[in-house]
Short mmCIF file of C-alpha atoms in Angstrom, two decimals:
data_model
loop_
_atom_site.label_atom_id
_atom_site.label_comp_id
_atom_site.label_asym_id
_atom_site.label_seq_id
_atom_site.Cartn_x
_atom_site.Cartn_y
_atom_site.Cartn_z
CA GLN A 217 148.08 136.98 -11.81
CA VAL A 218 146.65 137.82 -8.43
CA TYR A 219 148.69 138.87 -5.42
CA LEU A 220 147.29 138.66 -1.91
CA LYS A 221 148.82 140.30 1.14
CA GLU A 222 147.41 139.51 4.57
CA SER A 223 147.94 141.47 7.76
CA GLY A 224 146.34 141.97 11.16
CA GLY A 225 147.29 138.79 12.94
CA GLY A 226 148.68 138.78 16.45
CA SER A 227 148.40 137.40 19.95
CA VAL A 228 145.28 137.98 22.02
CA GLN A 229 143.61 136.52 25.05
CA ALA A 230 140.46 134.44 24.80
CA GLY A 231 137.44 136.66 24.29
CA GLY A 232 139.43 139.25 22.39
CA SER A 233 139.09 140.46 18.81
CA LEU A 234 141.25 140.84 15.73
CA ARG A 235 140.58 142.09 12.23
CA LEU A 236 142.50 140.50 9.40
CA SER A 237 143.01 142.33 6.11
CA CYS A 238 143.87 140.99 2.68
CA VAL A 239 144.89 143.47 -0.01
CA VAL A 240 144.13 142.13 -3.50
CA THR A 241 146.27 143.13 -6.46
CA GLY A 242 145.56 142.02 -10.00
CA TYR A 243 141.79 141.59 -9.92
CA GLU A 244 138.85 143.68 -8.85
CA LEU A 245 137.53 142.58 -5.47
CA GLY A 246 134.25 140.72 -5.80
CA SER A 247 134.89 139.25 -9.24
CA TYR A 248 135.66 135.75 -7.98
CA CYS A 249 135.10 133.62 -4.93
CA MET A 250 137.39 134.57 -2.07
CA ALA A 251 137.83 132.92 1.28
CA TRP A 252 139.71 132.90 4.53
CA LEU A 253 141.33 129.63 5.53
CA ARG A 254 143.27 128.62 8.60
CA GLN A 255 145.82 125.95 9.21
CA ALA A 256 146.98 124.76 12.60
CA PRO A 257 150.29 122.90 12.89
CA GLY A 258 149.98 119.32 11.67
CA LYS A 259 146.47 119.85 10.29
CA GLU A 260 144.96 120.35 6.88
CA PRO A 261 143.75 123.83 5.86
CA GLU A 262 140.21 124.54 6.99
CA GLY A 263 137.83 126.94 5.30
CA VAL A 264 136.57 129.58 7.72
CA ALA A 265 134.53 132.03 5.66
CA SER A 266 133.90 132.78 2.01
CA ILE A 267 132.23 135.39 -0.19
CA GLY A 268 131.53 135.24 -3.89
CA LYS A 269 130.46 137.55 -6.66
CA ASP A 270 126.87 137.11 -5.43
CA ALA A 271 127.99 138.65 -2.11
CA LYS A 272 126.66 135.60 -0.25
CA ARG A 273 128.66 134.99 2.89
CA ARG A 274 129.29 131.48 4.15
CA TYR A 275 130.87 130.42 7.43
CA ALA A 276 132.17 127.28 9.02
CA ASP A 277 129.97 126.21 11.93
CA SER A 278 132.90 126.67 14.31
CA VAL A 279 133.00 130.44 13.68
CA LYS A 280 129.36 131.34 12.97
CA GLY A 281 128.25 134.27 15.07
CA ARG A 282 131.84 135.22 15.92
CA PHE A 283 133.56 135.92 12.58
CA THR A 284 132.43 138.26 9.80
CA ILE A 285 133.81 138.38 6.26
CA SER A 286 133.51 141.62 4.32
CA GLY A 287 135.13 143.62 1.57
CA ASP A 288 135.96 147.20 0.72
CA ASN A 289 135.89 147.67 -3.05
CA ALA A 290 137.47 151.11 -2.85
CA LYS A 291 140.50 149.63 -1.12
CA ASN A 292 140.31 146.28 -2.95
CA THR A 293 140.65 144.66 0.44
CA LEU A 294 138.99 141.63 2.03
CA TYR A 295 138.52 141.54 5.79
CA LEU A 296 137.84 138.99 8.48
CA GLN A 297 136.54 140.43 11.73
CA MET A 298 137.10 137.90 14.49
CA ASP A 299 135.33 138.40 17.82
CA ASN A 300 135.13 136.30 20.97
CA LEU A 301 138.27 134.46 19.97
CA LYS A 302 138.97 131.07 21.47
CA PRO A 303 142.26 129.17 21.92
CA GLU A 304 141.11 126.71 19.23
CA ASP A 305 141.13 129.60 16.73
CA THR A 306 144.92 129.64 16.93
CA ALA A 307 146.32 129.04 13.44
CA MET A 308 147.95 130.60 10.42
CA TYR A 309 145.22 132.41 8.50
CA TYR A 310 145.33 132.65 4.71
CA CYS A 311 143.39 134.67 2.19
CA VAL A 312 142.65 132.77 -1.04
CA HIS A 313 141.22 133.81 -4.41
CA ASP A 314 139.59 131.46 -6.88
CA LYS A 315 141.32 131.46 -10.26
CA TRP A 316 138.21 130.70 -12.31
CA LEU A 317 134.88 130.64 -10.46
CA PRO A 318 132.88 133.70 -9.38
CA LEU A 319 130.73 131.83 -6.88
CA CYS A 320 131.75 129.88 -3.80
CA SER A 321 130.80 126.37 -2.79
CA ASP A 322 128.25 126.05 0.01
CA ASP A 323 130.65 123.81 1.95
CA VAL A 324 133.20 126.14 3.49
CA ALA A 325 134.76 123.95 6.16
CA GLY A 326 134.86 120.85 3.95
CA GLY A 327 136.11 122.53 0.82
CA THR A 328 139.39 121.86 -0.90
CA TRP A 329 141.70 124.78 -1.50
CA SER A 330 144.43 123.61 -3.80
CA HIS A 331 147.10 125.97 -5.06
CA GLU A 332 146.18 124.78 -8.52
CA HIS A 333 142.68 126.23 -8.14
CA TYR A 334 143.34 129.19 -5.83
CA TYR A 335 145.82 131.98 -5.39
CA TRP A 336 147.10 132.08 -1.79
CA GLY A 337 148.57 134.84 0.32
CA GLN A 338 151.54 134.27 2.60
CA GLY A 339 149.42 134.08 5.73
CA THR A 340 149.19 135.87 9.06
CA GLN A 341 149.51 134.15 12.43
CA VAL A 342 146.73 134.33 15.01
CA THR A 343 147.45 133.09 18.53
CA VAL A 344 144.77 133.02 21.22
CA SER A 345 145.76 132.30 24.80
CA SER A 346 143.43 131.07 27.52
#
C-alpha cells in the first residue's frame, strides 16, 4: 500500500510561483511511474507532469517551460515547481503513483489515471488570480 500526502498549494497572482510536495510512504521514490495531475471543477483530471524509474520527465504542452517535476530520494518526496502561473492553472492538484509499472506513458495530458491503476493523494488546491 502506498500513501501520498500533498502540500504546498495556495492562492497566488498570475506570474507567481508555487512548489507542491508529495510525501510518499510505502514505496521507495523512483520505483514506479509517478505523476502530477490537476482537476478543475466540472472537468476530467489532466496529466501535468510525470517521471518514471528511467528518470525521464514528461510534461503536458500547457505547462512546458513553466513547471518542473523532480524528486528527493532522501526525503522520499516528489515535487512540482510551478513558475509563471496563469489563471488557467487553477485546479486541485493530485500526486499519483502507478501500482504496477515503473515507466510512464509518453502521453501525459491524454493519459488515463484510474484509481484502479494508480494510488492517489488527497490533493492540494492551487488558485491563480489575474
